[in-house]
Coordinates of C-alpha atoms in Angstrom, one line a residue:
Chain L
X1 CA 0.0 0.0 0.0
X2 CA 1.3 3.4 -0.4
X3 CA -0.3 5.0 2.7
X4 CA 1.6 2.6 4.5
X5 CA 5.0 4.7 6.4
X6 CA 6.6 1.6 7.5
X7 CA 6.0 -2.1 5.7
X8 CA 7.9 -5.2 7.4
X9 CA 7.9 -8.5 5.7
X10 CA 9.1 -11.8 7.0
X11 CA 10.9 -10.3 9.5
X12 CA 13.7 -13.0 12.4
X13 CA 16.3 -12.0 13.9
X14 CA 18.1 -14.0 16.7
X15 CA 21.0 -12.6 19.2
X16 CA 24.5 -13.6 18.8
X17 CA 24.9 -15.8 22.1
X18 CA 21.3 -17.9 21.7
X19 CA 19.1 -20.1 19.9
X20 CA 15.8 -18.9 20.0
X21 CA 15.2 -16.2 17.4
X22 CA 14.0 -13.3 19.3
X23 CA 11.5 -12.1 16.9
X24 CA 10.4 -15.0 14.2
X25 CA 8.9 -14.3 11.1
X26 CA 7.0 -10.8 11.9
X27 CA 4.8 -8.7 9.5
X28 CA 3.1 -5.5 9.3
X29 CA 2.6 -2.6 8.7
X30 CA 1.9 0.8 10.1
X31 CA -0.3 3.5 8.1
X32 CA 1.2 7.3 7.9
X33 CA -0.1 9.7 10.6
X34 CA -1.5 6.6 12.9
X35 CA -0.2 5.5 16.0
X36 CA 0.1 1.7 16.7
X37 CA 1.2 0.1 19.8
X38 CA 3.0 -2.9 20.1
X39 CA 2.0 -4.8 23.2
X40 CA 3.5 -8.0 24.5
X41 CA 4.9 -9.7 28.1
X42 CA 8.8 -8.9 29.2
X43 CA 10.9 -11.0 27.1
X44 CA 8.7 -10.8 24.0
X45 CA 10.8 -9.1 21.8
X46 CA 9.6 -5.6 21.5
X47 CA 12.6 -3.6 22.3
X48 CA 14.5 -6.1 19.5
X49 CA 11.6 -4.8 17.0
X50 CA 12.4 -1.1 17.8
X51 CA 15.8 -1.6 17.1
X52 CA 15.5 -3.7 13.7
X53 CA 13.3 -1.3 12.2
X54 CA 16.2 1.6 12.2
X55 CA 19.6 -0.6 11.7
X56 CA 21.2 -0.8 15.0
X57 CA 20.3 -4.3 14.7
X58 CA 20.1 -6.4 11.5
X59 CA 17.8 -8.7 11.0
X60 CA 18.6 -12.4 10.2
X61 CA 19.6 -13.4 6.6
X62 CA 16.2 -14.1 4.4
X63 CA 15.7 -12.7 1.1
X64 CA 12.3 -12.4 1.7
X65 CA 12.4 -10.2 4.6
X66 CA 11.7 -6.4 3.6
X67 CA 12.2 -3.0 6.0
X68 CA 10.8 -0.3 4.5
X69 CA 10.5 2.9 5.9
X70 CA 8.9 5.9 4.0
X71 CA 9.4 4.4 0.9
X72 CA 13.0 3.9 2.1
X73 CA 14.5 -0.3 2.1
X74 CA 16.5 -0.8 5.0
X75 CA 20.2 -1.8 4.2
X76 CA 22.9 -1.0 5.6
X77 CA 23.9 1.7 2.9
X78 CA 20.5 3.2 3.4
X79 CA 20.5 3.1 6.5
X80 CA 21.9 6.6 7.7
X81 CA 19.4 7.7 5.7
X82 CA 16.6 5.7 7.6
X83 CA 17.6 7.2 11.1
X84 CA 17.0 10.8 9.7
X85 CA 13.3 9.5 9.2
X86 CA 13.2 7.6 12.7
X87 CA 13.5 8.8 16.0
X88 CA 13.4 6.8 19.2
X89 CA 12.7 7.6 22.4
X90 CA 13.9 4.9 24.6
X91 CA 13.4 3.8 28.2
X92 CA 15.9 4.8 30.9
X93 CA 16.0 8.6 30.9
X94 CA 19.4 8.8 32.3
X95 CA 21.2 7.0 29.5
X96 CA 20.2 8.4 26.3
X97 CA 20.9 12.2 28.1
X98 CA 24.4 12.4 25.7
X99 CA 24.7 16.4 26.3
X100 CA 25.7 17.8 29.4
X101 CA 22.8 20.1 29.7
X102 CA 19.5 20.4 27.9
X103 CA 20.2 22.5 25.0
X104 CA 23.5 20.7 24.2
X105 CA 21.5 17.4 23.9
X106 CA 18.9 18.7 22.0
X107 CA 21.4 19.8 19.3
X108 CA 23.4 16.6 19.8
X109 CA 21.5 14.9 16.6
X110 CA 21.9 18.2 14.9
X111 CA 25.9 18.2 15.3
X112 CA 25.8 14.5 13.9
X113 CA 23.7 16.4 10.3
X114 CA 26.4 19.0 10.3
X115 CA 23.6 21.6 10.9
X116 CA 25.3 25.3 11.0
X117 CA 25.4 27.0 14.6
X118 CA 23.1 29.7 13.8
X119 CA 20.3 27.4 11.8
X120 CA 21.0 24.9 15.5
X121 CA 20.7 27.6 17.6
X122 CA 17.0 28.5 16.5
X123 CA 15.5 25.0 15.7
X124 CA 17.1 23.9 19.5
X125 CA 14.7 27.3 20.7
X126 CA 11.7 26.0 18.4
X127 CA 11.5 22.3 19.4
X128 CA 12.5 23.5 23.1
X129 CA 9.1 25.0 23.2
X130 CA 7.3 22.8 21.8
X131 CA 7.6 20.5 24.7
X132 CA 7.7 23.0 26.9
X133 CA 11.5 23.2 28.5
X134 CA 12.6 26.1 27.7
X135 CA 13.0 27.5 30.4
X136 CA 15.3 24.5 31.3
X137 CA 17.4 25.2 28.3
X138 CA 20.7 25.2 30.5
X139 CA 19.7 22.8 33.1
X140 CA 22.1 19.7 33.7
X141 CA 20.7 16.6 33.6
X142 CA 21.0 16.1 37.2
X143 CA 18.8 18.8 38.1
X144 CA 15.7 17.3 35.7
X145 CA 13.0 14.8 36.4
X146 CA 12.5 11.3 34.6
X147 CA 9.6 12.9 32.7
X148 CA 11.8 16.6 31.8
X149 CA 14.6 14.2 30.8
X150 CA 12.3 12.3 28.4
X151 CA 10.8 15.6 27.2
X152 CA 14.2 16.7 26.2
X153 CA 14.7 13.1 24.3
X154 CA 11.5 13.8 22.0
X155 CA 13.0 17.3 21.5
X156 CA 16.0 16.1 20.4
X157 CA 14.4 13.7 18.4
X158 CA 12.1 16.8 16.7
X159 CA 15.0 18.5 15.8
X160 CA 15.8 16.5 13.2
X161 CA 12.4 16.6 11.5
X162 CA 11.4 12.7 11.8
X163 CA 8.3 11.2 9.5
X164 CA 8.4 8.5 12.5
X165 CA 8.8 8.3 16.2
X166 CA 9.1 5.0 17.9
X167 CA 8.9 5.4 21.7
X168 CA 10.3 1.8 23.3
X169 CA 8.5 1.9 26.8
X170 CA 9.5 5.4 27.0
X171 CA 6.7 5.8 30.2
X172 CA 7.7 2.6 31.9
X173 CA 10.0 4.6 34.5
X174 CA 8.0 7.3 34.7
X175 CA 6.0 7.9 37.4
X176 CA 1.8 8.2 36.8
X177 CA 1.7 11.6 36.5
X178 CA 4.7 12.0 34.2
X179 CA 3.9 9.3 32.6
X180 CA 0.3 10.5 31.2
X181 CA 2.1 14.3 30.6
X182 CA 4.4 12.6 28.4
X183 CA 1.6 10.4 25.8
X184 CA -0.9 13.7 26.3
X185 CA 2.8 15.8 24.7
X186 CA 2.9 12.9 22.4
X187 CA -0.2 13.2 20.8
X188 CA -0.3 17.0 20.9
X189 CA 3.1 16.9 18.5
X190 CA 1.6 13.8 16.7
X191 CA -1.2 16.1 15.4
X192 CA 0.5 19.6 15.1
X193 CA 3.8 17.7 12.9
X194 CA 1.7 14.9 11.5
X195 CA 4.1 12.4 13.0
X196 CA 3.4 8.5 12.8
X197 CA 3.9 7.2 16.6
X198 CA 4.5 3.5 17.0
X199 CA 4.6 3.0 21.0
X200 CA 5.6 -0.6 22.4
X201 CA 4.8 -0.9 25.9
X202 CA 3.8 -3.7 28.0
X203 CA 1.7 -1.5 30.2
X204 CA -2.1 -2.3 28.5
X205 CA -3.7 0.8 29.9
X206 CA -1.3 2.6 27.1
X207 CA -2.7 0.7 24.4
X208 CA -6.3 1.9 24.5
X209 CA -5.9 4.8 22.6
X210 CA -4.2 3.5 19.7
X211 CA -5.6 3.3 16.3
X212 CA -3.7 -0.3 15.6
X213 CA -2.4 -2.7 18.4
X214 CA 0.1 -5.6 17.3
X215 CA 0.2 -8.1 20.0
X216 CA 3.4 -9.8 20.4
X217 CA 4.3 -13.0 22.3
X218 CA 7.9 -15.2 22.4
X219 CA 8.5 -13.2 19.3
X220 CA 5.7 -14.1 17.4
X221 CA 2.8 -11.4 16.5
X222 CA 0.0 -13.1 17.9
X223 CA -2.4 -10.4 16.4
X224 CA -3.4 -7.0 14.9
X225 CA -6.3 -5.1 14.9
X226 CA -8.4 -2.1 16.0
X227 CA -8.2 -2.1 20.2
X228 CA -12.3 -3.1 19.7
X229 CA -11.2 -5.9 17.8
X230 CA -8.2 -7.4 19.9
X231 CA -9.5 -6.6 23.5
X232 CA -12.6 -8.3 22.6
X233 CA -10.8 -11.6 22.3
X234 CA -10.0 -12.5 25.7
X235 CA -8.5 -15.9 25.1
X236 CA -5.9 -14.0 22.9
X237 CA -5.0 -11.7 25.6
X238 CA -4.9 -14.2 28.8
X239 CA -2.5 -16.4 26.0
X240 CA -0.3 -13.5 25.8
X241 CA 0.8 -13.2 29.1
X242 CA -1.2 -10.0 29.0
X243 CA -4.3 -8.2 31.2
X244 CA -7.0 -6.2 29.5
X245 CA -7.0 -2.7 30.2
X246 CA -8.9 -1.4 32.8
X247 CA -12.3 -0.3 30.7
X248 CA -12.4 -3.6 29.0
X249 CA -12.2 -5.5 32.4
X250 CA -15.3 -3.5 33.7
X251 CA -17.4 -3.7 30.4
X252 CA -17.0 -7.2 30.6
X253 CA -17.8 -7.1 34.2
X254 CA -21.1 -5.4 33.4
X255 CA -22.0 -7.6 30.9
X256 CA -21.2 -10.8 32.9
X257 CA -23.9 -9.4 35.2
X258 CA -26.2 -8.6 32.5
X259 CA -26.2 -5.7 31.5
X260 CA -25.9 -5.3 27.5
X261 CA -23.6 -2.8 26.2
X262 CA -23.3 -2.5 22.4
X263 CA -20.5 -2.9 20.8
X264 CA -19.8 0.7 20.1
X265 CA -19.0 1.9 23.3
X266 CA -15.3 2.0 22.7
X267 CA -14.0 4.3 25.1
X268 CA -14.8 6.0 29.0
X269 CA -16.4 8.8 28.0
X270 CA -19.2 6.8 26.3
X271 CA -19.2 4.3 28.8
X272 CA -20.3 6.5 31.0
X273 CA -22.5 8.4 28.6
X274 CA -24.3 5.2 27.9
X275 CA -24.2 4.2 31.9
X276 CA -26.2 7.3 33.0
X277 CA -28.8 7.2 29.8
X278 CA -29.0 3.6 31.0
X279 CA -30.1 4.7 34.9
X280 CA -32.8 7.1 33.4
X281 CA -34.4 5.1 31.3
X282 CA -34.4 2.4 34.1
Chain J
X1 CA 32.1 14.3 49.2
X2 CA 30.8 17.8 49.1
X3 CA 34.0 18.8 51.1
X4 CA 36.2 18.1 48.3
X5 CA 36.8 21.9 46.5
X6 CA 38.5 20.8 43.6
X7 CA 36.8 21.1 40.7
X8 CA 33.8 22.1 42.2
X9 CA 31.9 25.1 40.9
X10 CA 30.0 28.0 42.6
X11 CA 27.9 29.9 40.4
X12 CA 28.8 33.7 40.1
X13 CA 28.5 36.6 37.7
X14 CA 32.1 38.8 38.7
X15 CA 34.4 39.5 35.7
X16 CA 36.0 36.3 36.3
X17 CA 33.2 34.2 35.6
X18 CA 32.6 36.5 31.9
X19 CA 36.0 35.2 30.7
X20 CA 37.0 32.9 28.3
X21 CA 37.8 29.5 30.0
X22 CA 40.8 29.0 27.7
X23 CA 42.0 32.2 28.7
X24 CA 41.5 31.1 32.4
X25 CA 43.5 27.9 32.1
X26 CA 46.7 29.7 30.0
X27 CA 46.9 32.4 32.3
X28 CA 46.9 29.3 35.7
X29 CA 49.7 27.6 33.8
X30 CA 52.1 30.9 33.0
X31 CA 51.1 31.5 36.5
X32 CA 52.6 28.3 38.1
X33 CA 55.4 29.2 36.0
X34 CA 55.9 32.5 36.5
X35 CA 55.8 32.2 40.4
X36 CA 59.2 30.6 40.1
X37 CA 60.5 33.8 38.5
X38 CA 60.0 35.4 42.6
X39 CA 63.2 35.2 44.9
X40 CA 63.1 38.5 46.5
X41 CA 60.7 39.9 48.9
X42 CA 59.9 42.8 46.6
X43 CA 59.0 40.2 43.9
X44 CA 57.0 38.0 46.8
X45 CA 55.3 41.2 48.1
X46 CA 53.7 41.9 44.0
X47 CA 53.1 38.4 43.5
X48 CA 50.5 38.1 46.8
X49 CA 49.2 41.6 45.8
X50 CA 48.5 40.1 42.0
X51 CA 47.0 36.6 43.3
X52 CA 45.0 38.4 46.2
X53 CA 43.8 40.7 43.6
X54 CA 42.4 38.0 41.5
X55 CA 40.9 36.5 44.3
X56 CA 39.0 39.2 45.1
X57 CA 37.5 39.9 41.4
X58 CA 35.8 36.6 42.1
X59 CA 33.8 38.3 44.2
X60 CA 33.6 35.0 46.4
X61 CA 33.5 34.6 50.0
X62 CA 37.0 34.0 51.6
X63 CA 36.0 30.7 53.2
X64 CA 35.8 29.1 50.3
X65 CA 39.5 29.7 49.6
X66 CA 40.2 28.8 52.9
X67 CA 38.6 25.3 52.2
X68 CA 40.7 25.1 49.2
X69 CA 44.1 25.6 51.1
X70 CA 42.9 23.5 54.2
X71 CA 43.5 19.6 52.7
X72 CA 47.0 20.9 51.6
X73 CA 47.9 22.9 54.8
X74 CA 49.8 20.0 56.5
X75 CA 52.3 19.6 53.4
X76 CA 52.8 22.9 53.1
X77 CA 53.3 23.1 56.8
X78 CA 55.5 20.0 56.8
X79 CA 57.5 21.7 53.5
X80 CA 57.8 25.2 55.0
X81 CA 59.3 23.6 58.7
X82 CA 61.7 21.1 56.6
X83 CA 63.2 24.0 54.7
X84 CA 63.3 26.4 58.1
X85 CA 65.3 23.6 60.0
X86 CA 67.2 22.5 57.6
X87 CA 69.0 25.5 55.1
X88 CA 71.9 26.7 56.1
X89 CA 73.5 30.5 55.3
X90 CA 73.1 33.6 56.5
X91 CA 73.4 34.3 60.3
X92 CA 72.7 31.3 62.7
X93 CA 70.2 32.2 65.2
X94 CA 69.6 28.4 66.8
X95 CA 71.8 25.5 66.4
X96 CA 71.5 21.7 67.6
X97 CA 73.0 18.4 65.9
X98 CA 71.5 18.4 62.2
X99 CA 68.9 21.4 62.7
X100 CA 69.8 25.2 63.0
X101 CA 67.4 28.1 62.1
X102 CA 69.5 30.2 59.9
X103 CA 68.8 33.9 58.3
X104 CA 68.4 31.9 54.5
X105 CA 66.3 29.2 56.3
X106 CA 63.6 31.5 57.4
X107 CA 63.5 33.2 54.4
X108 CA 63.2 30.0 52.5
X109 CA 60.5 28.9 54.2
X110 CA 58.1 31.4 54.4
X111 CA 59.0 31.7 50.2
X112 CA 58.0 28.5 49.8
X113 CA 54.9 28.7 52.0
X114 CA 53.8 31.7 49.9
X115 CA 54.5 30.4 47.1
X116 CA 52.5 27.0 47.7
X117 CA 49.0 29.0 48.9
X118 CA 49.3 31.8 45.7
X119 CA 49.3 28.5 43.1
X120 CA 46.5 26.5 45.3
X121 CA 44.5 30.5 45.3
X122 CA 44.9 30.5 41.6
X123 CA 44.0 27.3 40.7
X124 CA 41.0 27.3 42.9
X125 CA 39.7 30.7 41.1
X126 CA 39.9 28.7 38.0
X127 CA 37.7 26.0 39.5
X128 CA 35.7 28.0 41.3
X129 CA 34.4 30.4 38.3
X130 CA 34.9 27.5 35.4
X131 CA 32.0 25.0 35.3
X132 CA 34.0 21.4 34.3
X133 CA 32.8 21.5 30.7
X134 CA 34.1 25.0 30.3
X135 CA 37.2 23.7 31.3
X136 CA 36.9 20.4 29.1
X137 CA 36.0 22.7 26.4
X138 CA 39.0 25.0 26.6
X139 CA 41.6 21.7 27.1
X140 CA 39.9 20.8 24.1
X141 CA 40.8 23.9 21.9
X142 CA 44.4 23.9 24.0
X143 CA 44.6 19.9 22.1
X144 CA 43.7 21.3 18.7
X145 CA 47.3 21.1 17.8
X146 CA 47.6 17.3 18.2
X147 CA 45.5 16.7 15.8
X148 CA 48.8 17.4 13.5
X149 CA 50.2 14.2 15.7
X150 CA 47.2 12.2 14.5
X151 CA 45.5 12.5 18.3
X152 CA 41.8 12.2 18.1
X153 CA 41.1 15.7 19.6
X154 CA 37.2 15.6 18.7
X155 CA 36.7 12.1 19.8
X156 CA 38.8 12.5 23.2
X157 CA 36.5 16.2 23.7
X158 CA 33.4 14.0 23.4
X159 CA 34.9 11.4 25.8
X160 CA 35.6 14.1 28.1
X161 CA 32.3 15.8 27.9
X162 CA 30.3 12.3 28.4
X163 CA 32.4 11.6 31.1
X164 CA 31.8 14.6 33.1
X165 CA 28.4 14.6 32.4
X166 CA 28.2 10.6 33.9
X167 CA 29.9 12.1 37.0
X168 CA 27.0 13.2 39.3
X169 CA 24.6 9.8 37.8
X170 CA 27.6 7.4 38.9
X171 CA 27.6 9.3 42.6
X172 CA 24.0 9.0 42.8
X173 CA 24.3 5.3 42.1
X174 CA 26.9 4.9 44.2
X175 CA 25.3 6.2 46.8
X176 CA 22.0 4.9 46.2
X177 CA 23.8 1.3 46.5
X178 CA 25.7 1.9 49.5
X179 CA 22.4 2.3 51.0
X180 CA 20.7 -0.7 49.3
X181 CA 24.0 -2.6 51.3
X182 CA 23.3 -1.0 54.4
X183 CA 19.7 -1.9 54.4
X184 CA 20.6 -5.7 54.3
X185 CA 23.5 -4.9 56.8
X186 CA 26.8 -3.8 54.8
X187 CA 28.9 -2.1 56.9
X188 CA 31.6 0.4 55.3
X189 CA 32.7 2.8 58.4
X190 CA 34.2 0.0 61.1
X191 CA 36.5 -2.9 61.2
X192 CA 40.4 -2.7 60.1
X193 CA 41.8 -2.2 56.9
X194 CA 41.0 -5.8 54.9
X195 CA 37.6 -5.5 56.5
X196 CA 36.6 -2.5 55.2
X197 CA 38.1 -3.2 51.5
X198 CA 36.2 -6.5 51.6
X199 CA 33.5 -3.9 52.3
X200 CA 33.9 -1.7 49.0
X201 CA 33.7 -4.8 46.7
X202 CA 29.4 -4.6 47.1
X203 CA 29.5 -1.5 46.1
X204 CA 32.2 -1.5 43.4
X205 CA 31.0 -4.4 41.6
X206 CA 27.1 -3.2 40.7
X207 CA 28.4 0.3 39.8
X208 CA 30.9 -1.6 37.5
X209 CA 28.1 -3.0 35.8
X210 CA 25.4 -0.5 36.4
X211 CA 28.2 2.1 34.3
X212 CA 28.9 -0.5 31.5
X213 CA 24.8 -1.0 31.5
X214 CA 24.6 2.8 30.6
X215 CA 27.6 2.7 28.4
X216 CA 25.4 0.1 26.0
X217 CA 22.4 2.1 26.4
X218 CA 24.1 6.1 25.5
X219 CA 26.4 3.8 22.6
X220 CA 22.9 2.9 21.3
X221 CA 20.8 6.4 21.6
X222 CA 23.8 7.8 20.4
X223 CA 23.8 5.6 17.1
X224 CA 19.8 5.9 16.6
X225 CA 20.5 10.0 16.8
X226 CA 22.8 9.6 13.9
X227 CA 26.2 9.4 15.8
X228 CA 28.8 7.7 13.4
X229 CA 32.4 7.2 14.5
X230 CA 34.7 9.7 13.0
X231 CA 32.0 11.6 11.1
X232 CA 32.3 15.4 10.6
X233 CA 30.2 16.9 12.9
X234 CA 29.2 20.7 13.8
X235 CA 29.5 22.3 17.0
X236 CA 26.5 23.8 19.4
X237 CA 28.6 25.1 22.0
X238 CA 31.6 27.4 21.4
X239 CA 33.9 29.8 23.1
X240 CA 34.0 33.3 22.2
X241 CA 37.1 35.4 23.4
X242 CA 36.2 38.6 24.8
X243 CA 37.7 41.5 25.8
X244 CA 37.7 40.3 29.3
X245 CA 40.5 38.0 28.2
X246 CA 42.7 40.3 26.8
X247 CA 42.3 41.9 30.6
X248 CA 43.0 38.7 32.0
X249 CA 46.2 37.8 29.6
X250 CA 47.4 41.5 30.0
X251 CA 47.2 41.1 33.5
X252 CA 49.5 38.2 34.0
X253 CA 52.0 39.8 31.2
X254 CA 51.9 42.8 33.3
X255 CA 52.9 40.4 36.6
X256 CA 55.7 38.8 34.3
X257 CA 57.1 41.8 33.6
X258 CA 57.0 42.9 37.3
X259 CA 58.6 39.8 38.7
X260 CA 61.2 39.9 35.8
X261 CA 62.4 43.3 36.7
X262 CA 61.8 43.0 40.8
X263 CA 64.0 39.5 40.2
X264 CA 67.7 39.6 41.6
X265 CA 70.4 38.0 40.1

């Protein structure tokens, strides 16, 4: 398809010192301007996918498998290339802070393009304020929180203008309230840069809002589908190591006791539309 | 550790803190030089006057100078006494087997304990006012030559700048498991000298790992942002000379010239 920002075909790859592939034979594919999350248990293989799809890792020898990123097939010539299109935000906030304060790390992609100091100077200032640190410009990284340390990672990653932003369980050491400041930042940028956003987490609750989950388990994808479509298979969940999210459990609750709820009540806000015209027509 | 005043910072705005750190760390090595043009008490007397001056444009509270001279005091006590007790010349005021206190011998040592606390002053205003990647930025403009030798300047600069900036992370997690050890008993302050290195290897052993952990993880954030080894690559942060460093180098010419012409032959 050609709406399609990121294909992968037939994609394995197994680590150096073991037997098991990590990831075995995996396709899919993510539509432009959507954001898909890959779920799965620890150990599953997600992290492995994050770092296939931009060439630190290279995927096991099959002529068949394809990378293709905006139009872009993976190799290592092309793959310099590829990592101008694809930014990753990864877990541990302290170790992907490479600058010694905010605005340095920002600009460190920058320095790696060759960017002039003037043209650096006022993209660092523009991406800055879009997620809301300048005022930290100067700060040392000691002196920031998990979730500021992770704001200045996406700004770094903004800085060089990316079609694709893979965040691999960027939240997971966050605490709750950073944690949801960072995915609402997220989806403000997705919309204002029409970014592509493909999130792999293993927290469920983070899945919900996605417009594609991929569910992945001992490397396998298991399956992919709208989050109506997967959550509503609970067999496929419990088999994945995995628990539903939160407004699944209770809408299945409530129907377990009776109470029919169509299938179009996807999210809280009609859950609890539907709830309270349900008490006044009662 | 907070104790320790070498290399730490404290944030100021005096003229000091406005010049260029490159400037800064010539102008501490001509002075450590320089000092050994002094062997008068004219020359001493200008040379005090010039450091305490400096001092004072910091703009800095005089305590923490005095915590910069304090870990030394003791060898610079134990050099000044050595050299009172034990250079001869001059008139002999005291005398006794090997020691005597001689004319030269006082002289000496109150030269030499002078001359230790103006280079301990001036290297601690260039701490003090120089945050350590101003300094690792200057040293790296001071290597540019080397790079006719084939020395990796740009790659050493960036080794030096992660470095520094791994500094206050590894403390933390050193400290955050020397408490983990302590809450299942580890006990670091008591006990002789095998006892308390058996003691460190907890603690040395999961920061070993913990720093190679994070050495994987920056290596591979690094790579996904574009990094490739021996790449050109631009500069964000760079160091502008300023007229304040033509005041600072002019300064320490003038001092040269002073100590040159004050100097006895």
């Amino acid at each position: 398809m050609k709406d399609n920002i990121v294909t992968v075909e037939h994609l394995s790859f197994t680590y150096k010192d073991s037997e098991e592939p990590a990831v075995k034979d995996v396709s899919f594919s993510i539509p432009k301007g959507t954001w898909t999350t890959l779920v799965g248990h620890n150990g599953s293989g997600k992290s492995t996918i994050a770092r296939l799809l931009n060439g630190i890792l290279l995927p096991d020898d099959n002529p068949k498998t394809l990378i293709s990123i905006d139009g872009i097939t993976l190799t290592e010539k092309t793959m310099w290339d590829i990592r101008d299109r694809v930014g990753i935000v990864f877990q541990n906030p302290d170790n992907q802070f490479v600058g010694a304060t905010v605005e340095d790390d920002v600009a460190f992609g920058l320095e790696n393009r060759q960017v002039p100091r003037p043209k650096m100077k006022s993209i660092v200032q523009d991406v800055l304020n879009q997620v809301g640190m300048t005022n930290f410009q100067e700060s040392e990284p000691q002196y920031l929180s998990g979730g500021q340390k992770q704001r200045v990672a996406i700004a770094g990653i903004l800085a060089i203008g990316p079609k694709l932003i893979i965040l691999d369980e960027s939240t997971s050491m966050l605490d709750p309230a950073g944690k949801f400041k960072i995915l609402k930042l997220i989806r403000k940028l997705q919309k204002e840069n029409e970014l592509t956003i493909f999130s792999i987490t293993h927290d469920i609750n983070e899945a919900v809002h996605a417009d594609q989950i991929l569910v992945l388990d001992k490397g396998s994808l298991l399956a992919s589908g709208s989050p109506v479509d997967i959550f509503k298979d609970v067999s496929l969940i419990k088999n994945a190591g995995l628990d539903l999210p939160l407004f699944y459990k209770i809408k299945n609750k409530l129907i377990n006791e009776g109470i029919s709820i169509p299938q179009e009540v996807n999210t809280e806000e009609k859950l609890v539309k539907y709830l309270c015209q349900l008490n006044s027509k009662m | 550790m907070s104790k320790i005043i070498i290399g730490r910072y404290i944030p100021g705005n005096s003229i000091i803190y406005k010049m260029d750190p490159r400037g800064k760390i010539i102008a501490t090595f001509l002075f450590i030089v320089i000092i050994f043009l002094a062997n008068n008490w004219l020359s001493y007397l200008f040379l005090s006057f010039f450091t305490l001056l400096a001092v004072g444009a910091t703009k800095l509270k005089p305590k923490v100078f005095w915590d910069g001279v304090k870990p030394l005091i003791w060898l610079i006590l134990f050099t000044s006494v050595l050299q009172l007790f034990f250079t001869t010349g001059g008139k002999v005021y005291w005398h006794w087997g090997i020691f005597n206190i001689s004319e030269y011998g006082i002289q000496n040592s109150i030269f030499i304990f002078i001359r230790f606390v103006m280079i301990i002053l001036i290297s601690t205003v260039l701490t003090l006012t120089t945050t350590s990647l101003e300094i690792a930025d200057g040293m790296e403009w001071l290597l540019r030559p080397l790079r006719y030798l084939k020395v990796p300047v740009a790659q050493i600069a960036l080794v030096m700048s992660i470095a520094l900036r791994f500094v206050p992370t590894l403390l933390d997690q050193a400290v955050r498991i020397m408490n983990a050890q302590r809450a299942r008993g580890a006990d670091f302050n008591s006990g002789g000298l095998i006892k308390r290195i058996h003691a460190i290897i907890p603690i040395l052993i999961p920061l070993f790992i913990s720093s190679l952990t994070i050495a994987i993880d920056l290596a591979t954030a690094m790579e996904a942002r574009g990094y490739r080894e021996g790449a050109k690559r631009t500069r964000y942060r760079v160091l502008r000379w300023s007229k304040y460093d033509w005041v600072n180098l002019g300064y320490f010419a003038l001092l040269t010239l002073i100590l040159l012409l004050t100097r006895t032959y």
